[in-house]
Amino acid sequence: MEPVKKQFFIVGTQRSGTTLLRLILNSHSQIFIPRESFFLMPFLKKRYLKSTISGNSLRAFDENIRSNSLFKGTYIDGNYRFFLSQLFQQEEIRLKDLMDFIFSGMCLSENKSIWGNKTISFFRKIDILFSLYPHAKFIHIVRDGRDMFDSWRKMDPGKNNVAFVALDWSIKLYKIEKSLKRIPPNNRITIRYEDLVSNPEVIIKSVCSVLEIDYEPGMMDFYKTSHKYTIPHHSELIFKPLDKGNTAKWKKRLTPREISIFNLLAGHYLRKYNYEIEKGRMSMSDIAFMLKGLSVGIPQRLMQVLFMKRTLEKGLQG
């Protein structure tokens, strides 16, 4: 199989509009972007840039793919079974070849010529991805962190810690920006969610320009095929036309305390991306609330990261 020669990656924080952007671009006649590719996380390491994947790791990966109903439902369709069967015959494989097998095969099965990827965890792996695909494009989408927080806790009540989410949002933006600086300007673009929903044609045309493809008006009808490329647990908004009013909801939904805490901890990035921010004074009880949130949220997040890392590593040991 001849690998597809053009690739791109969508990066951003949770609830920032990455899925919306994926669906819009997926409606282009040349582009195919699958759902999240978390299964690649254990391999996106510097050592696999030079060494091959083999032995127990490759066998466990094969077994996980064969038995994973989510993977099969997402990736194994039509002619792609043929490409996947070729992968299973390998005794060892390079990381880039593994990704080409999966994504090029899937892209070709859809009769398209460009594959993209949108996996939230990949924001930590931009350097690795760029080393694998030095000509790839990177699209970074940013959303007002306060709306991101409101959306995230609506989906997951466990994300109701405003202090930690503000800090987490800032750290992720810092990591993304740091990695993107190493990528040539012509190979990257940063857009705001708010601009996308208010001026979609202008923004998508700018993205298409970076991808070196023609804009197609039918991309604005993405919602008509959303059900084909995602599942209902996402916001119902991705199954409807773009809504200009789906911004700045934090003004009504966040409490004054939550707004003050988020502005304090993430003010640098709110200002950097030209989001409205007001100066305000915090009471001693607000400060105590913020510190309590950080003291609980940071250890919890560290434990989650360690657990996920061990789970992924264990899954590759066969």
Tab-separated table of C-alpha atoms in Angstrom:
chain	number	residue	atom	x	y	z
A	1	MET	CA	0.000	0.000	0.000
A	2	GLU	CA	1.349	3.411	-0.977
A	3	PRO	CA	0.991	5.777	2.027
A	4	VAL	CA	-1.038	8.963	1.680
A	5	LYS	CA	1.416	11.843	1.229
A	6	LYS	CA	-0.434	14.670	2.986
A	7	GLN	CA	-1.284	14.708	6.695
A	8	PHE	CA	-2.332	17.192	9.340
A	9	PHE	CA	-3.100	17.241	13.053
A	10	ILE	CA	-5.736	19.180	14.985
A	11	VAL	CA	-4.594	20.106	18.494
A	12	GLY	CA	-6.288	21.877	21.372
A	13	THR	CA	-7.564	21.448	24.900
A	14	GLN	CA	-10.705	19.568	25.858
A	15	ARG	CA	-14.023	21.160	24.845
A	16	SER	CA	-12.285	23.712	22.631
A	17	GLY	CA	-14.038	22.840	19.377
A	18	THR	CA	-11.641	20.194	18.070
A	19	THR	CA	-14.481	17.790	17.258
A	20	LEU	CA	-16.457	20.517	15.504
A	21	LEU	CA	-13.430	21.412	13.391
A	22	ARG	CA	-12.817	17.723	12.632
A	23	LEU	CA	-16.360	17.287	11.346
A	24	ILE	CA	-16.197	20.424	9.201
A	25	LEU	CA	-12.926	19.336	7.596
A	26	ASN	CA	-14.134	15.748	7.267
A	27	SER	CA	-16.889	16.977	4.976
A	28	HIS	CA	-14.250	18.024	2.419
A	29	SER	CA	-14.009	15.738	-0.595
A	30	GLN	CA	-10.269	15.104	-0.046
A	31	ILE	CA	-10.048	14.793	3.765
A	32	PHE	CA	-10.683	11.963	6.183
A	33	ILE	CA	-10.202	12.290	9.954
A	34	PRO	CA	-11.099	9.364	12.234
A	35	ARG	CA	-12.174	9.530	15.843
A	36	GLU	CA	-9.662	9.700	18.701
A	37	SER	CA	-6.536	7.536	18.370
A	38	PHE	CA	-5.638	7.023	22.034
A	39	PHE	CA	-4.306	3.556	21.231
A	40	LEU	CA	-1.170	5.181	19.756
A	41	MET	CA	-0.162	7.012	22.944
A	42	PRO	CA	2.175	4.249	24.285
A	43	PHE	CA	4.160	4.396	21.034
A	44	LEU	CA	4.503	8.160	20.658
A	45	LYS	CA	7.892	8.239	22.351
A	46	LYS	CA	11.347	9.257	21.189
A	47	ARG	CA	12.691	5.717	21.351
A	48	TYR	CA	10.226	4.611	18.671
A	49	LEU	CA	11.550	7.230	16.272
A	50	LYS	CA	14.569	4.989	15.789
A	51	SER	CA	13.590	1.516	17.012
A	52	THR	CA	10.846	-0.759	15.689
A	53	ILE	CA	7.748	-2.029	17.459
A	54	SER	CA	7.947	-5.783	17.797
A	55	GLY	CA	7.578	-8.768	20.104
A	56	ASN	CA	5.075	-8.595	22.933
A	57	SER	CA	4.271	-4.955	22.265
A	58	LEU	CA	3.200	-5.554	18.669
A	59	ARG	CA	1.319	-8.766	19.526
A	60	ALA	CA	-0.545	-7.047	22.349
A	61	PHE	CA	-1.364	-4.147	20.043
A	62	ASP	CA	-2.758	-6.555	17.445
A	63	GLU	CA	-4.857	-8.344	20.073
A	64	ASN	CA	-6.194	-5.091	21.460
A	65	ILE	CA	-7.288	-3.980	18.007
A	66	ARG	CA	-8.975	-7.293	17.228
A	67	SER	CA	-10.909	-7.355	20.515
A	68	ASN	CA	-11.686	-3.643	20.910
A	69	SER	CA	-15.263	-3.013	19.793
A	70	LEU	CA	-14.726	0.774	19.699
A	71	PHE	CA	-11.729	0.393	17.403
A	72	LYS	CA	-13.526	-2.027	15.114
A	73	GLY	CA	-16.605	0.136	14.959
A	74	THR	CA	-14.527	3.210	14.137
A	75	TYR	CA	-11.740	1.934	11.925
A	76	ILE	CA	-12.638	-1.403	10.401
A	77	ASP	CA	-15.017	-0.591	7.579
A	78	GLY	CA	-15.209	-1.828	4.024
A	79	ASN	CA	-11.902	-2.156	2.208
A	80	TYR	CA	-9.926	-1.116	5.275
A	81	ARG	CA	-10.054	-4.712	6.561
A	82	PHE	CA	-7.596	-5.571	3.796
A	83	PHE	CA	-5.076	-2.953	4.944
A	84	LEU	CA	-5.456	-4.008	8.576
A	85	SER	CA	-4.833	-7.645	7.679
A	86	GLN	CA	-1.505	-6.581	6.182
A	87	LEU	CA	-0.595	-4.946	9.483
A	88	PHE	CA	-1.325	-8.124	11.432
A	89	GLN	CA	1.137	-10.034	9.257
A	90	GLN	CA	4.090	-7.901	10.366
A	91	GLU	CA	6.667	-9.244	12.830
A	92	GLU	CA	8.065	-5.768	13.459
A	93	ILE	CA	7.156	-2.333	12.232
A	94	ARG	CA	8.309	1.261	12.507
A	95	LEU	CA	6.030	3.733	14.234
A	96	LYS	CA	5.574	5.800	11.071
A	97	ASP	CA	4.710	2.689	9.053
A	98	LEU	CA	2.208	1.659	11.715
A	99	MET	CA	0.475	5.032	11.499
A	100	ASP	CA	0.583	4.949	7.694
A	101	PHE	CA	-0.984	1.492	7.650
A	102	ILE	CA	-3.841	2.638	9.851
A	103	PHE	CA	-4.547	6.127	8.576
A	104	SER	CA	-3.567	5.814	4.927
A	105	GLY	CA	-5.533	2.591	4.654
A	106	MET	CA	-8.560	4.193	6.210
A	107	CYS	CA	-8.219	7.306	4.058
A	108	LEU	CA	-7.919	5.288	0.853
A	109	SER	CA	-10.919	3.161	1.817
A	110	GLU	CA	-12.910	6.437	1.811
A	111	ASN	CA	-11.432	7.373	-1.594
A	112	LYS	CA	-9.771	10.433	-0.116
A	113	SER	CA	-6.218	11.745	-0.447
A	114	ILE	CA	-5.429	13.549	2.842
A	115	TRP	CA	-5.635	12.118	6.330
A	116	GLY	CA	-5.888	14.136	9.480
A	117	ASN	CA	-5.947	13.272	13.151
A	118	LYS	CA	-7.685	14.804	16.145
A	119	THR	CA	-6.741	13.193	19.438
A	120	ILE	CA	-6.851	15.399	22.531
A	121	SER	CA	-3.883	13.677	24.210
A	122	PHE	CA	-1.660	14.413	21.203
A	123	PHE	CA	-1.076	17.976	22.414
A	124	ARG	CA	1.760	16.466	24.465
A	125	LYS	CA	3.170	14.690	21.412
A	126	ILE	CA	3.450	17.469	18.835
A	127	ASP	CA	7.257	17.198	18.749
A	128	ILE	CA	7.086	13.448	18.073
A	129	LEU	CA	4.433	13.875	15.388
A	130	PHE	CA	6.450	16.587	13.663
A	131	SER	CA	9.542	14.345	13.714
A	132	LEU	CA	7.523	11.591	12.052
A	133	TYR	CA	5.835	13.914	9.551
A	134	PRO	CA	8.026	17.008	8.973
A	135	HIS	CA	5.749	18.238	6.183
A	136	ALA	CA	2.511	17.808	8.131
A	137	LYS	CA	0.309	20.771	9.017
A	138	PHE	CA	-0.857	21.592	12.536
A	139	ILE	CA	-4.130	23.347	13.296
A	140	HIS	CA	-4.472	24.708	16.829
A	141	ILE	CA	-7.939	25.744	17.964
A	142	VAL	CA	-8.410	27.853	21.109
A	143	ARG	CA	-11.624	28.539	23.005
A	144	ASP	CA	-12.267	30.947	25.873
A	145	GLY	CA	-11.191	28.920	28.889
A	146	ARG	CA	-14.220	29.966	30.894
A	147	ASP	CA	-16.591	28.558	28.273
A	148	MET	CA	-14.373	25.492	28.035
A	149	PHE	CA	-14.721	25.015	31.808
A	150	ASP	CA	-18.488	25.435	31.667
A	151	SER	CA	-18.781	22.930	28.815
A	152	TRP	CA	-16.432	20.400	30.432
A	153	ARG	CA	-18.193	20.306	33.788
A	154	LYS	CA	-21.555	20.041	32.040
A	155	MET	CA	-20.297	16.873	30.347
A	156	ASP	CA	-18.406	15.620	33.417
A	157	PRO	CA	-19.477	16.876	36.880
A	158	GLY	CA	-16.082	15.771	38.177
A	159	LYS	CA	-14.514	18.725	36.329
A	160	ASN	CA	-16.194	21.311	38.543
A	161	ASN	CA	-12.925	22.470	40.155
A	162	VAL	CA	-12.541	25.916	38.586
A	163	ALA	CA	-9.103	26.611	40.063
A	164	PHE	CA	-7.566	23.402	38.777
A	165	VAL	CA	-9.238	23.621	35.351
A	166	ALA	CA	-7.948	27.191	34.904
A	167	LEU	CA	-4.418	26.062	35.765
A	168	ASP	CA	-4.718	22.954	33.582
A	169	TRP	CA	-5.945	25.034	30.620
A	170	SER	CA	-3.003	27.417	30.959
A	171	ILE	CA	-0.432	24.621	31.204
A	172	LYS	CA	-1.800	22.875	28.131
A	173	LEU	CA	-1.747	26.078	26.095
A	174	TYR	CA	1.826	26.689	27.191
A	175	LYS	CA	2.874	23.202	26.050
A	176	ILE	CA	1.076	23.520	22.727
A	177	GLU	CA	2.560	26.938	21.983
A	178	LYS	CA	6.061	25.799	22.950
A	179	SER	CA	5.900	22.861	20.533
A	180	LEU	CA	4.299	24.817	17.703
A	181	LYS	CA	7.120	27.373	17.782
A	182	ARG	CA	9.424	24.660	16.402
A	183	ILE	CA	7.200	24.145	13.371
A	184	PRO	CA	7.614	26.390	10.294
A	185	PRO	CA	4.992	29.181	10.176
A	186	ASN	CA	3.616	27.931	6.860
A	187	ASN	CA	2.886	24.561	8.436
A	188	ARG	CA	0.745	25.783	11.312
A	189	ILE	CA	-2.223	27.967	12.095
A	190	THR	CA	-4.016	28.986	15.289
A	191	ILE	CA	-7.715	29.822	15.191
A	192	ARG	CA	-10.260	30.752	17.843
A	193	TYR	CA	-13.470	28.799	18.333
A	194	GLU	CA	-15.374	32.061	18.645
A	195	ASP	CA	-14.160	33.232	15.228
A	196	LEU	CA	-14.997	29.863	13.711
A	197	VAL	CA	-18.657	30.006	14.742
A	198	SER	CA	-19.094	33.705	13.960
A	199	ASN	CA	-17.204	33.804	10.622
A	200	PRO	CA	-16.954	30.146	9.582
A	201	GLU	CA	-16.314	30.636	5.892
A	202	VAL	CA	-13.444	33.066	6.492
A	203	ILE	CA	-11.802	30.823	9.094
A	204	ILE	CA	-12.216	27.573	7.172
A	205	LYS	CA	-10.827	29.213	4.042
A	206	SER	CA	-7.726	30.193	6.030
A	207	VAL	CA	-7.378	26.603	7.260
A	208	CYS	CA	-7.800	25.262	3.725
A	209	SER	CA	-5.100	27.662	2.561
A	210	VAL	CA	-2.648	26.211	5.087
A	211	LEU	CA	-3.645	22.690	4.017
A	212	GLU	CA	-3.128	23.748	0.389
A	213	ILE	CA	-6.585	22.670	-0.747
A	214	ASP	CA	-9.563	24.528	-2.197
A	215	TYR	CA	-12.390	25.548	0.099
A	216	GLU	CA	-15.669	23.737	-0.615
A	217	PRO	CA	-18.967	25.493	0.277
A	218	GLY	CA	-20.468	22.130	1.212
A	219	MET	CA	-18.216	22.052	4.279
A	220	MET	CA	-20.737	24.309	6.016
A	221	ASP	CA	-23.259	21.466	5.765
A	222	PHE	CA	-21.031	19.245	7.927
A	223	TYR	CA	-23.829	18.642	10.443
A	224	LYS	CA	-25.751	16.597	7.875
A	225	THR	CA	-23.098	13.854	8.071
A	226	SER	CA	-21.939	14.282	11.684
A	227	HIS	CA	-23.675	11.057	12.732
A	228	LYS	CA	-21.392	9.121	10.366
A	229	TYR	CA	-18.178	10.327	11.974
A	230	THR	CA	-18.982	10.632	15.664
A	231	ILE	CA	-21.287	9.366	18.412
A	232	PRO	CA	-24.092	11.122	20.331
A	233	HIS	CA	-22.166	11.704	23.589
A	234	HIS	CA	-20.767	14.901	22.066
A	235	SER	CA	-22.587	18.216	22.261
A	236	GLU	CA	-25.828	18.244	20.297
A	237	LEU	CA	-24.540	21.399	18.612
A	238	ILE	CA	-22.361	19.383	16.226
A	239	PHE	CA	-25.521	17.927	14.724
A	240	LYS	CA	-26.877	21.378	13.903
A	241	PRO	CA	-25.765	24.380	11.795
A	242	LEU	CA	-23.196	26.655	13.447
A	243	ASP	CA	-24.659	28.968	16.077
A	244	LYS	CA	-23.065	32.384	16.532
A	245	GLY	CA	-24.637	32.615	19.965
A	246	ASN	CA	-22.690	29.677	21.354
A	247	THR	CA	-20.028	31.923	22.878
A	248	ALA	CA	-19.458	33.883	26.096
A	249	LYS	CA	-21.911	31.690	27.994
A	250	TRP	CA	-19.624	31.935	30.998
A	251	LYS	CA	-21.022	35.393	31.714
A	252	LYS	CA	-24.320	33.831	32.798
A	253	ARG	CA	-23.243	30.377	33.911
A	254	LEU	CA	-20.161	31.026	36.059
A	255	THR	CA	-20.454	32.581	39.478
A	256	PRO	CA	-18.561	35.825	40.234
A	257	ARG	CA	-16.166	33.750	42.369
A	258	GLU	CA	-15.488	31.298	39.544
A	259	ILE	CA	-14.894	34.124	37.072
A	260	SER	CA	-12.467	35.877	39.429
A	261	ILE	CA	-10.499	32.678	40.082
A	262	PHE	CA	-10.286	31.753	36.410
A	263	ASN	CA	-9.234	35.281	35.462
A	264	LEU	CA	-6.510	35.265	38.104
A	265	LEU	CA	-5.013	31.881	37.233
A	266	ALA	CA	-5.442	32.046	33.458
A	267	GLY	CA	-5.498	35.784	32.793
A	268	HIS	CA	-2.297	35.695	30.751
A	269	TYR	CA	-3.792	33.431	28.090
A	270	LEU	CA	-7.218	35.038	28.183
A	271	ARG	CA	-5.547	38.344	27.309
A	272	LYS	CA	-3.183	36.782	24.794
A	273	TYR	CA	-6.075	35.418	22.771
A	274	ASN	CA	-8.060	38.649	23.097
A	275	TYR	CA	-10.759	37.428	25.430
A	276	GLU	CA	-12.691	39.883	27.546
A	277	ILE	CA	-11.391	40.112	31.093
A	278	GLU	CA	-12.234	42.510	33.881
A	279	LYS	CA	-10.100	43.422	36.832
A	280	GLY	CA	-11.683	42.421	40.097
A	281	ARG	CA	-10.809	41.999	43.732
A	282	MET	CA	-10.916	38.645	45.417
A	283	SER	CA	-12.015	38.198	49.001
A	284	MET	CA	-10.097	36.075	51.491
A	285	SER	CA	-12.789	33.402	51.200
A	286	ASP	CA	-12.324	33.383	47.404
A	287	ILE	CA	-8.585	32.888	47.823
A	288	ALA	CA	-9.134	30.096	50.354
A	289	PHE	CA	-11.593	28.431	47.947
A	290	MET	CA	-9.049	28.660	45.125
A	291	LEU	CA	-6.203	27.199	47.195
A	292	LYS	CA	-8.404	24.357	48.357
A	293	GLY	CA	-9.322	23.575	44.770
A	294	LEU	CA	-5.666	23.467	43.721
A	295	SER	CA	-4.655	21.333	46.713
A	296	VAL	CA	-7.278	18.765	45.739
A	297	GLY	CA	-7.087	18.992	41.945
A	298	ILE	CA	-3.329	18.752	41.419
A	299	PRO	CA	-2.800	15.472	43.348
A	300	GLN	CA	-5.896	13.964	41.713
A	301	ARG	CA	-4.596	14.803	38.261
A	302	LEU	CA	-1.160	13.366	38.992
A	303	MET	CA	-2.760	10.111	40.123
A	304	GLN	CA	-4.906	9.993	36.973
A	305	VAL	CA	-1.870	10.503	34.731
A	306	LEU	CA	0.090	7.746	36.494
A	307	PHE	CA	-2.850	5.357	36.330
A	308	MET	CA	-3.421	5.975	32.628
A	309	LYS	CA	0.275	5.585	31.872
A	310	ARG	CA	0.516	2.262	33.742
A	311	THR	CA	-2.677	0.980	32.127
A	312	LEU	CA	-1.421	1.738	28.627
A	313	GLU	CA	2.019	0.286	29.282
A	314	LYS	CA	0.526	-2.865	30.821
A	315	GLY	CA	-1.708	-3.331	27.813
A	316	LEU	CA	1.355	-3.552	25.559
A	317	GLN	CA	3.085	-6.237	27.594
A	318	GLY	CA	0.768	-8.988	26.353
